[in-house]
Coordinates of C-alpha atoms and ligand atoms in Angstrom, one line a residue:
M300 CA 0.1 -0.1 0.0
S301 CA 1.3 3.4 -0.9
P302 CA 0.2 6.8 0.3
S303 CA -2.6 8.4 -1.6
A304 CA -1.9 11.7 -3.1
S305 CA -5.3 12.7 -1.9
A306 CA -5.0 11.9 1.9
P307 CA -5.9 14.8 4.0
A308 CA -3.4 17.0 5.8
I309 CA -2.4 15.9 9.4
P310 CA -3.9 18.0 12.0
L311 CA -1.3 19.7 14.3
A312 CA -1.4 19.5 17.7
T313 CA -2.5 22.3 20.0
K314 CA -0.6 24.9 21.8
S315 CA 2.3 25.1 19.1
L316 CA 4.8 28.0 19.7
P317 CA 6.9 29.6 17.1
F318 CA 10.4 27.8 16.8
L319 CA 9.9 25.5 19.5
G320 CA 6.4 23.9 18.6
H321 CA 5.3 21.5 21.2
A322 CA 8.9 20.9 22.5
L323 CA 8.1 22.8 25.8
P324 CA 5.0 20.6 26.9
M325 CA 6.8 17.4 25.9
W326 CA 9.8 18.7 28.0
R327 CA 7.9 19.7 30.9
D328 CA 4.9 17.4 31.4
P329 CA 4.0 15.4 28.1
M330 CA 1.2 13.2 29.7
P331 CA -1.5 15.9 30.3
F332 CA -0.4 17.3 26.9
L333 CA -0.7 14.0 25.1
L334 CA -4.1 13.0 26.4
E335 CA -5.3 16.1 25.4
Q336 CA -4.2 15.6 21.8
H337 CA -5.7 12.2 21.9
A338 CA -9.2 13.9 21.5
L339 CA -8.0 15.6 18.4
A340 CA -7.7 13.1 15.6
P341 CA -6.5 9.3 15.2
V342 CA -2.8 10.7 13.9
V343 CA -1.6 14.2 15.2
R344 CA 1.3 16.3 14.0
L345 CA 3.7 17.3 16.8
R346 CA 6.7 19.8 16.2
L347 CA 9.5 19.2 18.3
G348 CA 11.8 22.2 17.5
P349 CA 13.0 21.5 13.9
K350 CA 11.8 17.9 13.8
T351 CA 8.2 16.7 13.4
A352 CA 6.6 13.4 14.7
C353 CA 3.1 12.1 14.3
L354 CA 1.4 10.9 17.5
V355 CA -0.8 7.8 16.8
T356 CA -3.9 8.0 19.1
R357 CA -6.3 5.1 18.3
P358 CA -5.2 1.4 19.5
E359 CA -6.0 -0.4 16.2
L360 CA -3.6 1.6 14.4
V361 CA -0.8 1.5 17.1
R362 CA -1.5 -2.3 16.6
K363 CA -0.8 -2.0 13.0
V364 CA 2.5 0.1 13.7
L365 CA 3.6 -2.7 16.3
V366 CA 2.2 -6.0 14.8
T367 CA 0.3 -6.2 11.5
E368 CA 2.5 -3.7 9.7
Q369 CA 5.4 -3.8 11.7
Q370 CA 7.7 -4.3 8.5
R371 CA 7.2 -0.9 7.6
F372 CA 8.5 0.6 10.9
D373 CA 11.9 0.3 12.6
K374 CA 13.1 1.6 15.8
G375 CA 13.8 5.3 15.7
G376 CA 12.5 8.6 16.9
P377 CA 13.6 11.2 19.2
F378 CA 14.5 9.1 22.3
V379 CA 15.7 6.0 20.7
D380 CA 18.4 7.6 18.5
T381 CA 19.8 9.4 21.7
A382 CA 19.6 6.3 23.6
R383 CA 21.7 4.3 21.0
T384 CA 24.5 7.2 21.3
L385 CA 24.5 6.4 25.1
I386 CA 24.2 2.6 25.5
G387 CA 25.2 1.1 22.0
D388 CA 23.4 -1.0 19.8
G389 CA 21.9 -3.5 22.1
L390 CA 18.4 -5.3 21.8
G391 CA 16.4 -2.2 22.8
T392 CA 17.8 0.1 20.2
C393 CA 19.3 -1.9 17.5
S394 CA 17.5 -1.8 13.8
A395 CA 15.2 -4.6 12.7
A396 CA 18.2 -6.3 10.8
D397 CA 20.4 -6.7 13.6
H398 CA 17.3 -7.6 16.0
R399 CA 16.4 -10.7 14.0
H400 CA 20.0 -12.1 15.1
Q401 CA 20.0 -10.5 18.7
R402 CA 16.5 -11.5 19.8
P403 CA 16.8 -15.5 19.6
L404 CA 20.5 -15.0 21.4
M405 CA 18.9 -12.8 24.3
N406 CA 15.8 -14.9 24.7
Q407 CA 17.7 -17.7 26.0
A408 CA 18.4 -15.9 29.4
F409 CA 14.7 -15.1 29.7
R410 CA 13.1 -18.7 29.2
H411 CA 11.1 -20.1 32.0
P412 CA 13.6 -22.1 33.9
C413 CA 16.0 -19.1 33.8
I414 CA 13.3 -17.0 35.4
V415 CA 12.7 -19.4 37.9
S416 CA 16.2 -19.7 38.8
Y417 CA 16.5 -15.9 39.2
T418 CA 13.8 -15.7 41.8
T419 CA 16.1 -16.8 44.7
A420 CA 18.1 -13.5 44.1
M421 CA 14.8 -11.4 43.5
I422 CA 13.4 -12.3 47.1
E423 CA 16.9 -11.9 48.7
C424 CA 17.2 -8.4 47.6
A425 CA 13.5 -7.6 48.7
G426 CA 14.4 -8.8 51.9
E427 CA 17.4 -6.9 52.1
I428 CA 15.8 -3.6 51.4
A429 CA 12.7 -4.5 53.7
S430 CA 15.3 -5.1 56.7
S431 CA 17.0 -1.7 55.8
W432 CA 14.2 0.2 56.8
Q433 CA 13.2 1.1 60.5
P434 CA 9.9 1.6 61.8
G435 CA 8.7 5.1 61.6
Q436 CA 11.2 5.9 59.0
I437 CA 10.2 7.9 56.2
V438 CA 11.3 6.4 52.9
D439 CA 11.8 7.9 49.4
V440 CA 9.7 4.9 47.7
C441 CA 10.9 5.5 44.1
R442 CA 14.8 5.6 45.4
E443 CA 14.3 2.5 47.3
M444 CA 12.6 0.7 44.6
R445 CA 15.2 1.6 42.1
R446 CA 17.7 0.2 44.6
L447 CA 15.8 -3.0 44.8
A448 CA 15.5 -3.6 41.2
C449 CA 19.2 -2.4 40.4
R450 CA 20.3 -5.1 43.1
A451 CA 18.0 -7.8 41.9
L452 CA 19.0 -7.4 38.2
T453 CA 22.7 -7.3 39.1
R454 CA 22.7 -10.4 41.2
T455 CA 20.4 -12.3 38.4
L456 CA 23.0 -11.3 35.9
F457 CA 26.3 -12.1 38.0
S458 CA 26.2 -14.7 40.4
D459 CA 29.6 -15.6 40.6
P460 CA 30.5 -15.3 44.4
A461 CA 34.2 -14.3 43.3
Q462 CA 32.8 -11.2 41.5
A463 CA 30.7 -9.9 44.5
R464 CA 32.6 -6.9 44.8
L465 CA 32.6 -5.8 41.1
T466 CA 28.9 -6.7 41.2
A467 CA 28.2 -4.2 44.1
E468 CA 30.3 -1.7 42.2
I469 CA 28.3 -2.2 39.1
E470 CA 25.1 -1.6 41.0
E471 CA 26.5 1.5 42.5
A472 CA 27.6 2.8 39.1
Y473 CA 24.1 2.5 37.7
T474 CA 22.6 4.2 40.9
V475 CA 24.7 7.2 39.8
L476 CA 24.0 6.7 36.2
M477 CA 20.5 6.3 35.9
P478 CA 19.2 10.0 37.1
G479 CA 21.2 11.6 34.3
M480 CA 20.1 9.4 31.6
W481 CA 16.9 11.2 31.1
W482 CA 18.3 14.5 30.7
Q483 CA 20.8 13.1 28.4
M484 CA 18.1 11.4 26.2
I485 CA 15.7 14.6 25.8
I486 CA 18.6 16.8 24.6
P487 CA 19.1 16.3 20.9
V488 CA 22.2 14.4 20.2
G489 CA 25.1 16.6 19.1
L490 CA 23.9 19.8 20.9
V491 CA 23.9 20.6 24.5
H492 CA 25.3 17.5 25.7
R493 CA 28.5 17.9 24.1
L494 CA 29.2 21.1 26.0
P495 CA 32.0 20.7 28.7
L496 CA 29.3 21.4 31.5
P497 CA 30.2 20.1 34.8
A498 CA 26.7 17.8 34.4
N499 CA 27.7 16.4 31.1
R500 CA 31.0 15.6 32.5
R501 CA 29.9 13.8 35.7
F502 CA 27.2 11.8 33.3
E503 CA 30.1 10.9 30.8
Q504 CA 32.6 9.9 33.6
A505 CA 29.6 7.7 35.1
R506 CA 28.7 6.2 31.9
R507 CA 32.6 5.3 31.1
T508 CA 32.7 3.7 34.6
A509 CA 29.7 1.6 34.1
R510 CA 30.9 0.6 30.8
S511 CA 34.5 -0.6 31.9
L512 CA 33.1 -2.3 35.0
I513 CA 30.7 -4.4 32.9
A514 CA 34.0 -5.1 30.4
R515 CA 35.7 -6.1 33.5
M516 CA 33.0 -8.7 34.4
V517 CA 32.5 -10.0 30.8
A518 CA 36.6 -10.7 30.7
A519 CA 36.2 -12.4 34.5
Y520 CA 33.4 -14.7 33.0
R521 CA 35.3 -15.5 29.9
A522 CA 38.4 -16.4 32.3
R523 CA 36.1 -18.9 34.0
E524 CA 36.6 -22.6 33.3
T525 CA 32.8 -23.5 34.0
A526 CA 29.9 -21.6 33.1
L527 CA 27.3 -20.4 36.0
D528 CA 23.7 -20.6 36.2
D529 CA 23.0 -16.9 35.8
G530 CA 22.2 -14.3 33.0
L531 CA 25.4 -13.3 31.9
S532 CA 26.8 -16.7 31.5
T533 CA 23.5 -17.7 29.4
I534 CA 24.0 -14.5 27.4
M535 CA 27.7 -15.1 26.7
S536 CA 27.2 -19.1 25.9
A537 CA 24.1 -18.2 23.6
R538 CA 24.4 -19.5 20.0
D539 CA 21.8 -19.0 17.1
A540 CA 20.8 -21.4 14.5
T541 CA 24.1 -20.7 12.4
G542 CA 26.1 -21.2 15.6
R543 CA 27.2 -17.3 16.0
A544 CA 27.4 -15.7 19.4
F545 CA 27.8 -12.2 20.6
T546 CA 31.4 -10.7 20.8
D547 CA 32.3 -9.5 24.1
D548 CA 31.5 -5.9 23.2
E549 CA 28.0 -6.9 22.0
V550 CA 27.6 -8.7 25.3
C551 CA 28.7 -5.1 27.1
D552 CA 25.9 -3.6 25.0
Q553 CA 23.2 -5.8 25.7
I554 CA 23.9 -5.8 29.6
A555 CA 24.1 -1.9 29.5
T556 CA 20.5 -2.2 27.4
L557 CA 19.0 -4.7 30.4
M558 CA 20.4 -2.4 33.1
I559 CA 18.8 0.9 31.5
G560 CA 15.6 -1.3 30.2
G561 CA 15.0 -3.3 33.2
I562 CA 15.7 -1.1 36.3
P563 CA 13.5 2.0 36.0
A564 CA 10.4 0.3 34.6
T565 CA 10.2 -2.6 37.2
A566 CA 10.9 0.0 40.1
D567 CA 8.5 2.5 38.9
L568 CA 5.9 -0.3 38.6
L569 CA 6.4 -1.4 42.4
A570 CA 6.5 2.5 43.4
W571 CA 3.4 3.0 41.7
A572 CA 1.8 0.0 43.3
F573 CA 2.8 1.1 46.8
C574 CA 1.4 4.7 45.9
V575 CA -1.9 3.4 45.2
L576 CA -2.0 1.1 48.4
S577 CA -1.1 4.0 50.6
Q578 CA -4.2 5.7 49.2
D579 CA -6.8 3.1 48.9
A580 CA -7.5 1.5 52.2
V581 CA -9.9 -1.2 50.5
V582 CA -7.3 -2.5 48.2
E583 CA -4.7 -2.5 50.6
K584 CA -6.8 -4.6 52.8
E585 CA -7.8 -7.2 50.3
L586 CA -4.2 -7.3 49.6
H587 CA -3.0 -7.8 52.9
D588 CA -5.6 -10.5 53.4
E589 CA -4.5 -12.4 50.5
V590 CA -0.6 -12.0 51.0
D591 CA -1.0 -12.9 54.6
G592 CA -3.1 -16.0 53.9
V593 CA -0.6 -17.1 51.4
L594 CA 2.5 -16.2 53.2
G595 CA 0.9 -16.9 56.9
G596 CA 3.6 -17.0 59.7
G597 CA 6.0 -14.6 57.7
R598 CA 7.8 -17.1 55.2
L599 CA 9.4 -15.9 52.3
P600 CA 7.5 -16.1 48.9
A601 CA 8.5 -18.4 46.2
F602 CA 8.1 -18.6 42.7
E603 CA 5.2 -21.2 43.0
D604 CA 3.2 -18.8 45.5
I605 CA 2.6 -16.3 42.3
P606 CA -0.5 -18.2 41.0
R607 CA -1.9 -18.0 44.5
L608 CA -1.7 -14.1 44.5
P609 CA -4.3 -13.3 41.9
F610 CA -5.3 -10.0 43.5
L611 CA -2.0 -8.9 43.6
G612 CA -1.6 -9.9 40.1
R613 CA -4.6 -7.7 39.3
V614 CA -3.2 -4.9 41.2
L615 CA 0.0 -4.7 39.5
T616 CA -2.0 -5.2 36.2
E617 CA -4.2 -2.3 36.8
T618 CA -1.3 -0.2 38.0
L619 CA 0.5 -0.8 35.0
R620 CA -2.9 0.4 33.1
L621 CA -3.1 3.7 34.9
Y622 CA 0.9 4.4 35.2
P623 CA 2.6 2.4 32.4
S624 CA 6.2 2.7 33.3
V625 CA 6.9 3.2 29.8
S626 CA 4.6 5.8 28.9
I627 CA 5.9 7.0 25.2
L628 CA 7.0 4.5 22.4
S629 CA 8.6 5.6 19.1
R630 CA 9.2 4.2 15.5
R631 CA 10.6 5.3 12.4
V632 CA 8.6 4.7 9.1
T633 CA 10.6 2.8 6.6
R634 CA 8.4 2.0 3.9
D635 CA 5.3 4.5 2.7
I636 CA 2.0 3.6 4.4
V637 CA -1.4 5.0 4.8
L638 CA -2.3 4.7 8.4
G639 CA -6.0 5.6 9.4
G640 CA -6.4 7.8 6.2
T641 CA -2.9 9.6 6.9
A642 CA -0.2 9.4 4.5
L643 CA 3.2 8.4 6.3
R644 CA 6.4 8.8 4.5
A645 CA 9.6 6.7 4.7
G646 CA 11.7 8.6 7.4
D647 CA 8.7 9.9 9.2
E648 CA 8.7 9.6 13.1
V649 CA 5.6 8.4 14.8
M650 CA 5.0 8.2 18.7
F651 CA 2.4 6.6 20.4
S652 CA 1.5 6.6 24.4
P653 CA 0.5 3.5 26.5
Y654 CA -0.3 5.9 29.1
C655 CA -3.1 7.8 26.9
L656 CA -4.2 4.5 25.3
H657 CA -4.9 3.1 28.5
R658 CA -7.0 6.0 29.6
D659 CA -9.1 6.3 26.8
A660 CA -12.8 6.3 27.6
R661 CA -14.0 4.7 24.4
V662 CA -12.1 1.4 25.7
F663 CA -12.0 1.5 29.3
D664 CA -15.1 2.1 31.3
D665 CA -14.3 4.9 34.0
P666 CA -10.7 5.1 32.9
G667 CA -9.4 7.1 35.7
R668 CA -10.5 4.7 38.3
F669 CA -8.2 2.1 40.0
D670 CA -10.1 -1.2 39.6
P671 CA -8.2 -4.4 39.8
D672 CA -11.2 -6.2 39.4
R673 CA -11.5 -5.2 35.6
W674 CA -8.8 -7.8 35.1
L675 CA -10.6 -10.6 36.3
P676 CA -10.7 -13.7 34.2
G677 CA -13.2 -13.2 31.3
R678 CA -13.7 -9.6 31.9
P679 CA -11.3 -7.7 29.6
G680 CA -12.6 -8.2 26.2
P681 CA -10.6 -7.9 22.6
E682 CA -11.0 -4.0 22.8
Q683 CA -9.2 -3.6 26.1
R684 CA -6.6 -6.3 25.4
E685 CA -5.8 -4.5 22.1
A686 CA -5.5 -1.2 24.0
F687 CA -3.4 -2.4 26.8
I688 CA 0.2 -2.4 25.7
P689 CA 2.5 -1.6 28.9
F690 CA 5.3 -3.9 27.5
G691 CA 4.5 -3.0 23.7
A692 CA 3.8 -5.6 21.4
G693 CA 4.9 -7.4 18.2
T694 CA 8.3 -8.7 17.9
R695 CA 9.9 -5.7 20.0
K696 CA 7.9 -6.6 22.8
C697 CA 9.4 -6.3 26.3
I698 CA 12.0 -9.2 26.6
G699 CA 11.7 -8.7 30.2
D700 CA 8.0 -8.9 30.6
T701 CA 7.8 -12.1 32.8
Y702 CA 11.1 -11.2 34.7
G703 CA 9.6 -7.7 35.6
M704 CA 6.1 -9.3 36.7
T705 CA 7.9 -12.0 38.4
E706 CA 10.3 -9.8 40.5
A707 CA 7.3 -7.2 41.1
T708 CA 5.0 -9.9 42.4
L709 CA 7.7 -11.5 44.7
A710 CA 9.0 -8.1 45.9
A711 CA 5.6 -6.8 46.5
A712 CA 4.3 -9.9 48.4
H713 CA 7.3 -9.9 50.7
L714 CA 7.4 -6.3 51.4
A715 CA 3.5 -6.2 51.9
S716 CA 3.8 -9.1 54.2
R717 CA 6.3 -7.2 56.3
V718 CA 5.5 -3.5 56.2
R719 CA 2.9 -1.2 55.6
L720 CA 3.9 2.0 53.6
A721 CA 1.8 4.8 54.8
G722 CA 0.9 8.0 53.6
I723 CA 2.3 11.2 55.3
P724 CA -0.8 13.4 56.4
G725 CA -0.7 16.9 54.6
S726 CA 2.0 15.8 52.1
P727 CA 1.3 16.9 48.3
D728 CA -0.1 14.0 46.2
P729 CA 2.3 12.6 43.7
R730 CA 1.9 13.1 40.1
P731 CA 3.1 11.2 37.5
L732 CA 6.6 12.7 35.9
L733 CA 8.4 11.2 33.0
R734 CA 12.2 10.6 33.7
M735 CA 13.0 7.6 31.4
T736 CA 9.9 6.0 32.9
L737 CA 7.1 7.5 34.5
S738 CA 7.5 7.9 38.5
P739 CA 5.4 9.0 41.0
V740 CA 6.9 12.3 42.3
P741 CA 7.1 13.0 45.2
L742 CA 6.6 9.9 46.9
R743 CA 7.8 9.7 50.6
L744 CA 6.0 7.0 52.8
T745 CA 6.2 6.1 56.5
V746 CA 7.4 2.5 57.1
E747 CA 5.0 0.6 59.8
P748 CA 5.9 -3.0 60.4
R749 CA 3.0 -5.4 60.0
T750 CA 4.1 -8.4 61.5
A751 CA 5.7 -9.5 64.7
G752 CA 9.0 -11.0 62.6
A753 CA 9.2 -7.4 61.0
R754 CA 9.0 -5.9 64.5
A755 CA 11.5 -8.6 66.2
D756 CA 14.0 -7.6 63.3
A757 CA 13.7 -4.1 64.0
E758 CA 14.1 -4.6 68.1
A759 CA 17.1 -6.7 67.4
A760 CA 18.5 -3.9 65.6
G761 CA 18.0 -1.9 68.7
E762 CA 15.5 0.4 67.1
P763 CA 12.8 2.5 68.8
A764 CA 9.3 1.3 69.1
P765 CA 7.1 1.9 65.7
R766 CA 5.7 5.3 65.6
R767 CA 2.2 5.0 64.4
C768 CA 1.1 7.1 61.4
P769 CA -2.2 7.8 60.9
G770 CA -4.4 5.9 57.8
P771 CA -4.8 6.8 54.1
R772 CA -4.9 10.4 53.3
R773 CA -8.1 9.8 51.3
P774 CA -11.0 7.5 51.4
A775 CA -10.7 4.5 49.1
T776 CA -11.7 5.9 45.7
G777 CA -9.4 6.0 42.8
G778 CA -5.8 6.2 41.9
P779 CA -3.5 9.2 43.2
V780 CA -3.8 11.1 40.2
A781 CA -7.1 10.2 38.0
G782 CA -6.6 11.0 34.4
Ligands
LIG43 C1 7.3 -3.8 34.5 C2 8.6 -3.7 34.0 C3 8.7 -3.3 32.4 C4 7.9 -2.6 31.6 C5 6.5 -1.7 31.9 C6 8.7 -2.8 30.4 C7 8.4 -2.0 29.3 C8 8.8 -2.2 28.0 C9 8.0 -1.8 26.7 C10 7.0 -1.0 26.6 C11 9.1 -2.1 25.6 C12 8.8 -2.1 24.0 C13 9.6 -0.7 23.7 C14 9.4 -0.7 22.1 O1 8.4 -1.2 21.7 O2 9.9 0.3 21.7 C15 10.3 -2.9 26.3 C16 11.2 -3.4 25.7 C17 12.4 -3.9 26.4 N1 12.5 -4.1 27.6 FE1 11.1 -3.8 29.2 N2 9.7 -3.5 30.5 C18 10.0 -3.9 31.9 C19 10.8 -4.7 32.4 C20 11.9 -4.9 31.8 C21 13.1 -5.9 32.3 C22 12.8 -6.4 33.8 C23 14.0 -5.8 31.4 C24 15.3 -6.6 31.6 C25 15.9 -7.3 32.5 C26 13.5 -5.2 30.2 C27 14.3 -5.2 29.1 C28 13.7 -4.8 27.8 C29 14.4 -5.1 26.6 C30 16.0 -5.1 26.4 C31 13.7 -4.4 25.7 C32 13.9 -4.3 24.2 C33 13.3 -5.5 23.3 C34 13.3 -5.9 22.2 O3 13.3 -4.7 21.1 O4 13.4 -6.9 21.4 N3 12.3 -4.8 30.4 N4 9.8 -3.0 27.6

């Protein structure tokens, strides 16, 4: 199909400024701006400084881009191009041609038996984070969840006890690197981040450090006589049908991709889930009842417990609907196509937003309401399934979907069985802020031990008695920021 010469012009998004176009709202607070544009037309034109991008606003058209017409699109667009220069040509940023070689190799580290074997480290890390909190302590939940997700990923990738120190250094390097990454990504390549500014120098230093630490880890694994049962060993020993494997440099790109792709997305899912629980007493109570019933007596969760925690599963799914960690995606058109009556030419950039699609009132009843039961078996219909894309769809669908959901379920179950993260009266409601992923900002909650075990841990550590914190700030209604 080629674009028809008579295809109508693409409507321009509202609030365009001279020279800047829509760059300002896209920088400052893109989600409300994009939601507004969704009402305009199936495809809307955005101007980002000198560039333009087409925002696709209908689920059936996004499905065409991702699945049925995906051969006419490739990875590309404002964020992807910059990400490629920062983390290399790994699975998340590579072209379709490279992807055909990379994905089968990477899939080997995300097969079911691997995920099961990773759960020990995931649960261990959730336990360490929970034990580091003191009763009454106010925690920055986004920061803590990033700590948890970063530790879990580094330990599932690198399990060699001889490299424990290097693993901790990589964990530390990514904790430093992650916050600067967003600012580097939203500034166009070759412009401001080439200037010798202190922030740029610090970021570049952190990026080089992280890269050289990963290269040291890869070299240490290469020198081993036996392979380990962990992510890095699996990626290094993976072969495709022709017997081809990754070079060491390519392995480094893949590890950097997993760190950047996996940590903030999983961390923000957990942060939003605890944000919702702190504000919705009914959901929180049902979740606590379920978790206590399964993990009665304070035992640690295990992989086999996941099917026994269906309400928690629905809470996480509904959290991903209202607050999808990855809220904006983009592609570059490689072959002309007409999309919803709109002619797109090779080289055009398209964007779409899971956040906006998930809040479309034409698809979801009362879309701003946090309702885990909309995901009860048999409830979501084909329309909702088509529009719900927290992990993307098609050949570029998230490789870490099962990994992320497994970690989030086990970590949330463990944390919820030990503590309640309670709202601080009078503190502002968190709002969705896009910084690589969609974070609830600010989200500071008070740690209240729930079990005798958690209280005993705290007493053993010589901590003061728990400070009671009043219940939720608001009665049980919707999520924190209804859209
Ligand atoms: C709740 C957690 C997560 C969410 C919401 C999420 C979301 C996504 C989305 C929407 C995409 C598709 C991007 C696109 O189509 O352009 C994606 C791709 C990807 N994700 Fe995730 N992700 C999560 C967890 C993870 C984890 C834990 C890892 C790694 C350990 C990971 C690694 C990746 C990679 C490598 C890709 C690129 C896949 C490809 O192009 O073949 N993600 N993710």
